[in-house]
């Protein structure tokens, strides 16, 4: 069976890549501070005492290259094929160049400088083309964030970044990291905002989805179209705490427009925690709901497992209820409260 393993380890003075894939084993190790050529296919220099070592084993044979700075600072190259020392010929130089470039690309090593060079050469398009060649989520995320970090790009480029994050990055954390940078500068554009809302649904971690949602709604009102995309994504969250926080954020941003989305109460009713469901329903009550929403609040409150939390919500609803049907529903819901004290509190409020 084909197996693939890829690890990157780095600290201030050493950087190592190990890769194993379908019969090929490869290791690249750099000690010290390297300076690469502009195309990242070779070294220009290495700090004193530094070294670069490449080792590759395939069914066809083994190769090794070692580069060290000499006493005069000039780089000295040693090359072996199947254990025998060889001159580094044109074919060997091509092999080295391809490996160094791919290693730098895949590991996001020197990404800040490399993205700057790519951008100078071919603008955002050159950076995005490079991202398409990166296999791992971490590398893609670093390059996309670097593209946006210290420069303002066109809205169309920001949308491309969001699309690539949504489609090509599977890690929830790395995806959210990219979206956070976009949220900081580009969500005033309505088309980018719409792409961002859609991207939230592709994040498969409740915490990271909640973080992206918080960035989306910060100091911003969402339209009903945007809410149609985002509210169902919140309903799919499994963590009661994260889901409740997300619903409260949507309520702040969308008001009763958010509550009117069918998925809103679907999300509320999926919250098993009595405390978390009650705090969302209390916030909806504070937003002055209409009669239809009041009935949905009472129905949802009836499913709260804690007598205290259930009574808190129903009592608050009873003080606001102006519709006879709603009052009947309140009385019916109060019958499900086991505690006499809590039940009587709700019934007294409903009778006023």
Short mmCIF file of C-alpha atoms in Angstrom, two decimals:
data_model
loop_
_atom_site.label_atom_id
_atom_site.label_comp_id
_atom_site.label_asym_id
_atom_site.label_seq_id
_atom_site.Cartn_x
_atom_site.Cartn_y
_atom_site.Cartn_z
CA UNK A 1 0.00 0.00 0.00
CA UNK A 2 1.15 3.53 -0.75
CA UNK A 3 1.97 5.58 2.31
CA UNK A 4 2.93 9.21 2.65
CA UNK A 5 4.62 10.91 5.59
CA UNK A 6 5.85 14.47 5.71
CA UNK A 7 7.34 16.26 8.73
CA UNK A 8 8.96 19.65 9.15
CA UNK A 9 10.97 20.61 12.23
CA UNK A 10 12.55 23.99 12.71
CA UNK A 11 14.17 26.19 15.31
CA UNK A 12 16.33 29.29 15.12
CA UNK A 13 19.38 27.39 13.91
CA UNK A 14 18.16 24.22 12.19
CA UNK A 15 15.45 23.28 9.72
CA UNK A 16 14.67 19.68 8.76
CA UNK A 17 12.20 18.11 6.32
CA UNK A 18 11.58 14.36 6.24
CA UNK A 19 9.37 12.94 3.51
CA UNK A 20 8.40 9.38 2.68
CA UNK A 21 6.07 8.62 -0.20
CA UNK A 22 5.54 5.55 -2.42
CA UNK A 23 9.04 4.12 -2.11
CA UNK A 24 10.84 7.48 -2.04
CA UNK A 25 12.58 8.66 1.13
CA UNK A 26 13.90 12.16 1.29
CA UNK A 27 15.55 14.34 3.92
CA UNK A 28 16.70 17.93 3.75
CA UNK A 29 18.49 19.57 6.66
CA UNK A 30 19.79 23.15 6.90
CA UNK A 31 21.92 24.30 9.81
CA UNK A 32 22.64 27.99 10.29
CA UNK A 33 21.24 30.91 8.32
CA UNK A 34 20.93 30.35 4.53
CA UNK A 35 20.46 32.94 1.82
CA UNK A 36 18.79 31.54 -1.28
CA UNK A 37 19.07 32.61 -4.88
CA UNK A 38 16.11 34.66 -6.15
CA UNK A 39 14.49 31.59 -7.72
CA UNK A 40 15.07 29.42 -4.62
CA UNK A 41 16.85 26.66 -6.54
CA UNK A 42 20.25 27.11 -4.85
CA UNK A 43 22.08 28.81 -2.01
CA UNK A 44 23.91 32.12 -2.28
CA UNK A 45 25.51 31.84 1.13
CA UNK A 46 25.47 30.07 4.50
CA UNK A 47 26.42 31.43 7.88
CA UNK A 48 29.79 30.18 9.30
CA UNK A 49 29.51 26.61 10.60
CA UNK A 50 26.28 26.09 8.68
CA UNK A 51 25.45 23.32 6.23
CA UNK A 52 22.81 22.04 3.84
CA UNK A 53 22.34 18.30 3.38
CA UNK A 54 19.99 16.56 0.95
CA UNK A 55 19.53 12.78 0.95
CA UNK A 56 17.18 10.89 -1.36
CA UNK A 57 16.55 7.15 -1.72
CA UNK A 58 14.32 5.72 -4.44
CA UNK A 59 14.01 2.26 -6.04
CA UNK A 60 16.35 3.62 -8.76
CA UNK A 61 19.16 4.48 -6.32
CA UNK A 62 20.44 6.94 -3.72
CA UNK A 63 21.87 10.46 -3.93
CA UNK A 64 23.31 12.84 -1.39
CA UNK A 65 24.49 16.44 -1.53
CA UNK A 66 26.26 18.43 1.17
CA UNK A 67 27.00 22.17 0.99
CA UNK A 68 29.25 23.93 3.51
CA UNK A 69 30.94 27.32 3.57
CA UNK A 70 34.72 27.17 3.21
CA UNK A 71 37.20 29.26 5.21
CA UNK A 72 36.81 32.04 2.63
CA UNK A 73 33.00 31.88 2.87
CA UNK A 74 32.59 30.35 -0.60
CA UNK A 75 30.24 27.39 -0.75
CA UNK A 76 31.77 23.94 -1.20
CA UNK A 77 29.58 21.17 -2.64
CA UNK A 78 30.04 17.42 -2.16
CA UNK A 79 27.86 15.03 -4.19
CA UNK A 80 27.43 11.24 -4.00
CA UNK A 81 25.46 8.81 -6.18
CA UNK A 82 24.85 5.35 -4.67
CA UNK A 83 27.59 6.08 -2.12
CA UNK A 84 30.26 7.04 -4.70
CA UNK A 85 31.62 10.60 -4.86
CA UNK A 86 30.76 12.39 -8.12
CA UNK A 87 31.14 15.77 -9.75
CA UNK A 88 27.90 17.76 -9.52
CA UNK A 89 26.91 17.70 -13.20
CA UNK A 90 24.05 19.50 -14.97
CA UNK A 91 21.58 16.70 -14.18
CA UNK A 92 22.63 16.73 -10.51
CA UNK A 93 22.29 20.52 -10.37
CA UNK A 94 18.78 20.25 -11.78
CA UNK A 95 17.92 17.62 -9.15
CA UNK A 96 19.21 19.86 -6.35
CA UNK A 97 17.34 22.90 -7.67
CA UNK A 98 14.02 21.10 -7.90
CA UNK A 99 14.35 19.69 -4.39
CA UNK A 100 15.32 22.99 -2.74
CA UNK A 101 12.53 24.90 -4.48
CA UNK A 102 9.89 22.31 -3.56
CA UNK A 103 11.13 22.04 0.03
CA UNK A 104 11.00 25.81 0.49
CA UNK A 105 7.57 25.96 -1.15
CA UNK A 106 5.93 23.11 0.77
CA UNK A 107 7.31 24.05 4.20
CA UNK A 108 6.65 27.82 3.88
CA UNK A 109 10.27 28.42 4.83
CA UNK A 110 11.29 32.07 4.27
CA UNK A 111 7.67 32.71 3.21
CA UNK A 112 7.59 36.42 4.01
CA UNK A 113 10.55 37.20 1.75
CA UNK A 114 9.46 34.73 -0.92
CA UNK A 115 5.92 36.09 -1.16
CA UNK A 116 7.36 39.60 -1.43
CA UNK A 117 9.58 38.51 -4.35
CA UNK A 118 6.73 36.72 -6.10
CA UNK A 119 4.50 39.77 -5.68
CA UNK A 120 7.16 42.11 -7.04
CA UNK A 121 7.59 39.85 -10.06
CA UNK A 122 4.00 39.05 -10.95
CA UNK A 123 1.61 40.63 -8.45
CA UNK A 124 -1.04 38.72 -6.51
CA UNK A 125 -1.56 36.33 -9.45
CA UNK A 126 2.01 35.01 -9.08
CA UNK A 127 1.49 34.35 -5.36
CA UNK A 128 -1.84 32.60 -5.92
CA UNK A 129 -0.30 30.43 -8.66
CA UNK A 130 2.38 29.42 -6.17
CA UNK A 131 -0.22 28.58 -3.51
CA UNK A 132 -1.86 26.20 -6.01
CA UNK A 133 1.43 24.23 -6.07
CA UNK A 134 1.55 23.85 -2.27
CA UNK A 135 0.14 20.55 -1.00
CA UNK A 136 -0.18 21.17 2.76
CA UNK A 137 -2.72 23.31 4.62
CA UNK A 138 -0.04 25.04 6.70
CA UNK A 139 1.97 26.20 3.67
CA UNK A 140 -1.14 27.40 1.83
CA UNK A 141 -2.31 29.31 4.89
CA UNK A 142 1.06 31.01 5.45
CA UNK A 143 1.35 32.16 1.83
CA UNK A 144 -2.22 33.48 1.66
CA UNK A 145 -1.80 35.36 4.94
CA UNK A 146 1.53 36.81 3.84
CA UNK A 147 -0.07 38.02 0.61
CA UNK A 148 -2.63 40.08 2.55
CA UNK A 149 -0.58 40.96 5.61
CA UNK A 150 1.48 44.03 4.68
CA UNK A 151 -0.24 45.21 1.51
CA UNK A 152 -3.70 46.17 0.31
CA UNK A 153 -4.87 44.07 -2.63
CA UNK A 154 -7.92 44.46 -4.84
CA UNK A 155 -11.26 43.12 -3.64
CA UNK A 156 -11.21 40.49 -6.40
CA UNK A 157 -7.94 39.12 -4.98
CA UNK A 158 -9.37 39.01 -1.45
CA UNK A 159 -12.31 37.01 -2.83
CA UNK A 160 -9.92 34.57 -4.50
CA UNK A 161 -8.13 34.13 -1.18
CA UNK A 162 -11.42 33.35 0.58
CA UNK A 163 -12.39 30.91 -2.18
CA UNK A 164 -9.03 29.11 -1.97
CA UNK A 165 -9.24 28.92 1.82
CA UNK A 166 -12.76 27.46 1.63
CA UNK A 167 -12.00 24.98 -1.16
CA UNK A 168 -8.35 24.00 -0.74
CA UNK A 169 -7.59 24.15 3.01
CA UNK A 170 -9.12 21.37 5.08
CA UNK A 171 -7.61 22.28 8.49
CA UNK A 172 -10.19 24.32 10.41
CA UNK A 173 -7.49 26.25 12.26
CA UNK A 174 -5.48 27.18 9.15
CA UNK A 175 -8.65 28.12 7.27
CA UNK A 176 -9.83 30.35 10.09
CA UNK A 177 -6.40 32.00 10.29
CA UNK A 178 -6.68 33.06 6.63
CA UNK A 179 -10.26 34.26 7.06
CA UNK A 180 -9.25 36.33 10.11
CA UNK A 181 -6.79 38.32 7.97
CA UNK A 182 -9.46 38.86 5.31
CA UNK A 183 -11.98 39.98 7.95
CA UNK A 184 -9.57 42.61 9.22
CA UNK A 185 -9.41 44.52 5.94
CA UNK A 186 -11.74 43.33 3.18
CA UNK A 187 -15.28 42.72 4.39
CA UNK A 188 -16.55 46.16 3.42
CA UNK A 189 -16.86 44.75 -0.10
CA UNK A 190 -20.27 43.03 -0.28
CA UNK A 191 -19.13 40.28 -2.68
CA UNK A 192 -16.18 39.41 -0.46
CA UNK A 193 -18.52 39.41 2.53
CA UNK A 194 -20.81 36.94 0.73
CA UNK A 195 -17.85 34.65 -0.09
CA UNK A 196 -16.71 34.88 3.54
CA UNK A 197 -20.16 33.90 4.83
CA UNK A 198 -20.13 30.85 2.56
CA UNK A 199 -16.61 29.91 3.67
CA UNK A 200 -17.71 29.74 7.33
CA UNK A 201 -19.87 26.72 6.51
CA UNK A 202 -16.77 24.81 5.33
CA UNK A 203 -15.00 25.08 8.72
CA UNK A 204 -15.35 21.73 10.51
CA UNK A 205 -14.48 22.88 14.05
CA UNK A 206 -17.06 24.59 16.27
CA UNK A 207 -14.46 26.81 17.91
CA UNK A 208 -12.87 27.97 14.66
CA UNK A 209 -16.27 28.38 12.99
CA UNK A 210 -17.31 30.54 15.94
CA UNK A 211 -14.13 32.62 15.64
CA UNK A 212 -14.74 33.25 11.94
CA UNK A 213 -18.37 34.12 12.61
CA UNK A 214 -17.36 36.60 15.32
CA UNK A 215 -15.01 38.27 12.82
CA UNK A 216 -17.82 38.39 10.25
CA UNK A 217 -20.40 40.10 12.49
CA UNK A 218 -18.07 42.45 14.37
CA UNK A 219 -19.45 46.01 14.04
CA UNK A 220 -21.46 44.86 11.03
CA UNK A 221 -25.12 44.26 10.17
CA UNK A 222 -25.78 41.20 8.02
CA UNK A 223 -28.41 41.16 5.28
CA UNK A 224 -31.11 38.50 5.14
CA UNK A 225 -29.24 36.90 2.21
CA UNK A 226 -26.07 36.60 4.28
CA UNK A 227 -28.03 35.31 7.26
CA UNK A 228 -29.53 32.57 5.05
CA UNK A 229 -25.99 31.28 4.51
CA UNK A 230 -24.61 31.72 8.02
CA UNK A 231 -27.48 30.65 10.32
CA UNK A 232 -27.64 27.06 8.96
CA UNK A 233 -23.86 26.82 9.46
CA UNK A 234 -24.38 27.73 13.12
CA UNK A 235 -27.17 25.15 13.46
CA UNK A 236 -24.69 22.42 12.51
CA UNK A 237 -22.33 23.29 15.39
CA UNK A 238 -22.27 20.56 18.06
CA UNK A 239 -20.81 22.46 21.04
CA UNK A 240 -23.63 24.03 23.08
CA UNK A 241 -21.40 26.84 24.34
CA UNK A 242 -19.98 27.74 20.91
CA UNK A 243 -23.41 27.49 19.27
CA UNK A 244 -25.00 29.75 21.89
CA UNK A 245 -22.23 32.34 21.50
CA UNK A 246 -22.63 32.25 17.72
CA UNK A 247 -26.42 32.71 17.95
CA UNK A 248 -25.98 35.66 20.32
CA UNK A 249 -23.51 37.21 17.86
CA UNK A 250 -26.02 36.74 15.02
CA UNK A 251 -28.75 38.29 17.14
CA UNK A 252 -26.56 41.33 17.78
CA UNK A 253 -25.73 41.65 14.08
CA UNK A 254 -29.01 40.62 12.46
CA UNK A 255 -31.66 41.30 15.11
CA UNK A 256 -35.06 39.79 14.40
CA UNK A 257 -33.94 39.18 10.77
CA UNK A 258 -31.64 36.50 12.20
CA UNK A 259 -34.41 35.07 14.41
CA UNK A 260 -36.73 34.89 11.39
CA UNK A 261 -34.42 32.40 9.66
CA UNK A 262 -35.92 28.89 9.99
CA UNK A 263 -32.52 27.52 11.03
CA UNK A 264 -32.31 29.91 14.02
CA UNK A 265 -34.74 28.03 16.25
CA UNK A 266 -33.53 24.74 14.80
CA UNK A 267 -30.13 25.77 16.23
CA UNK A 268 -31.60 26.88 19.57
CA UNK A 269 -33.57 23.66 19.98
CA UNK A 270 -30.40 21.67 19.33
CA UNK A 271 -28.77 23.15 22.45
CA UNK A 272 -28.98 20.54 25.21
CA UNK A 273 -27.43 22.71 27.95
CA UNK A 274 -30.22 24.36 29.95
CA UNK A 275 -28.07 27.38 30.75
CA UNK A 276 -26.96 27.97 27.15
CA UNK A 277 -30.44 27.54 25.67
CA UNK A 278 -31.93 29.85 28.30
CA UNK A 279 -29.38 32.61 27.69
CA UNK A 280 -30.13 32.60 23.96
CA UNK A 281 -33.91 32.63 24.48
CA UNK A 282 -33.60 35.43 27.05
CA UNK A 283 -31.63 37.49 24.53
CA UNK A 284 -34.30 36.89 21.86
CA UNK A 285 -36.96 38.07 24.32
CA UNK A 286 -34.92 41.22 24.98
CA UNK A 287 -35.00 41.91 21.21
CA UNK A 288 -38.82 42.35 21.43
CA UNK A 289 -40.04 39.43 19.31
CA UNK A 290 -43.39 39.35 17.49
CA UNK A 291 -46.17 36.85 18.33
CA UNK A 292 -44.86 34.15 15.99
CA UNK A 293 -41.38 34.35 17.52
CA UNK A 294 -42.90 34.37 21.03
CA UNK A 295 -44.59 31.03 20.32
CA UNK A 296 -41.28 29.58 19.12
CA UNK A 297 -39.56 30.85 22.27
CA UNK A 298 -42.18 29.22 24.53
CA UNK A 299 -41.97 25.93 22.60
CA UNK A 300 -38.18 25.93 22.89
CA UNK A 301 -38.27 26.89 26.58
CA UNK A 302 -40.59 23.94 27.27
CA UNK A 303 -37.71 21.66 26.27
CA UNK A 304 -35.25 23.13 28.81
CA UNK A 305 -34.27 20.42 31.32
CA UNK A 306 -33.67 22.69 34.36
CA UNK A 307 -36.76 23.91 36.24
CA UNK A 308 -35.00 27.12 37.22
CA UNK A 309 -33.78 28.02 33.70
CA UNK A 310 -37.13 27.04 32.17
CA UNK A 311 -39.05 29.18 34.68
CA UNK A 312 -36.75 32.16 34.10
CA UNK A 313 -37.46 32.18 30.38
CA UNK A 314 -41.19 31.44 30.67
CA UNK A 315 -41.70 34.10 33.37
CA UNK A 316 -39.99 36.72 31.20
CA UNK A 317 -42.09 35.61 28.21
CA UNK A 318 -45.30 35.74 30.29
CA UNK A 319 -44.67 39.38 31.19
CA UNK A 320 -44.46 40.23 27.47
CA UNK A 321 -47.19 37.95 26.06
CA UNK A 322 -50.12 39.87 24.59
CA UNK A 323 -51.71 37.05 22.61
CA UNK A 324 -54.18 34.58 24.17
CA UNK A 325 -52.76 31.64 22.21
CA UNK A 326 -49.29 32.45 23.53
CA UNK A 327 -50.61 32.64 27.11
CA UNK A 328 -52.23 29.21 26.71
CA UNK A 329 -48.93 27.82 25.45
CA UNK A 330 -47.16 29.36 28.45
CA UNK A 331 -49.53 27.71 30.90
CA UNK A 332 -49.11 24.37 29.13
CA UNK A 333 -45.29 24.71 29.19
CA UNK A 334 -45.39 25.62 32.91
CA UNK A 335 -47.07 22.28 33.68
CA UNK A 336 -43.82 20.60 32.72
CA UNK A 337 -42.01 22.31 35.62
CA UNK A 338 -41.56 19.86 38.50
CA UNK A 339 -40.81 22.48 41.18
CA UNK A 340 -44.02 23.94 42.67
CA UNK A 341 -42.27 27.21 43.44
CA UNK A 342 -40.94 27.70 39.92
CA UNK A 343 -44.21 26.58 38.31
CA UNK A 344 -46.31 28.96 40.45
CA UNK A 345 -43.96 31.82 39.54
CA UNK A 346 -44.65 31.31 35.82
CA UNK A 347 -48.41 30.82 36.27
CA UNK A 348 -48.65 34.03 38.35
CA UNK A 349 -46.83 35.97 35.62
CA UNK A 350 -49.09 34.48 32.94
CA UNK A 351 -52.25 35.40 34.86
CA UNK A 352 -51.44 39.14 35.01
#
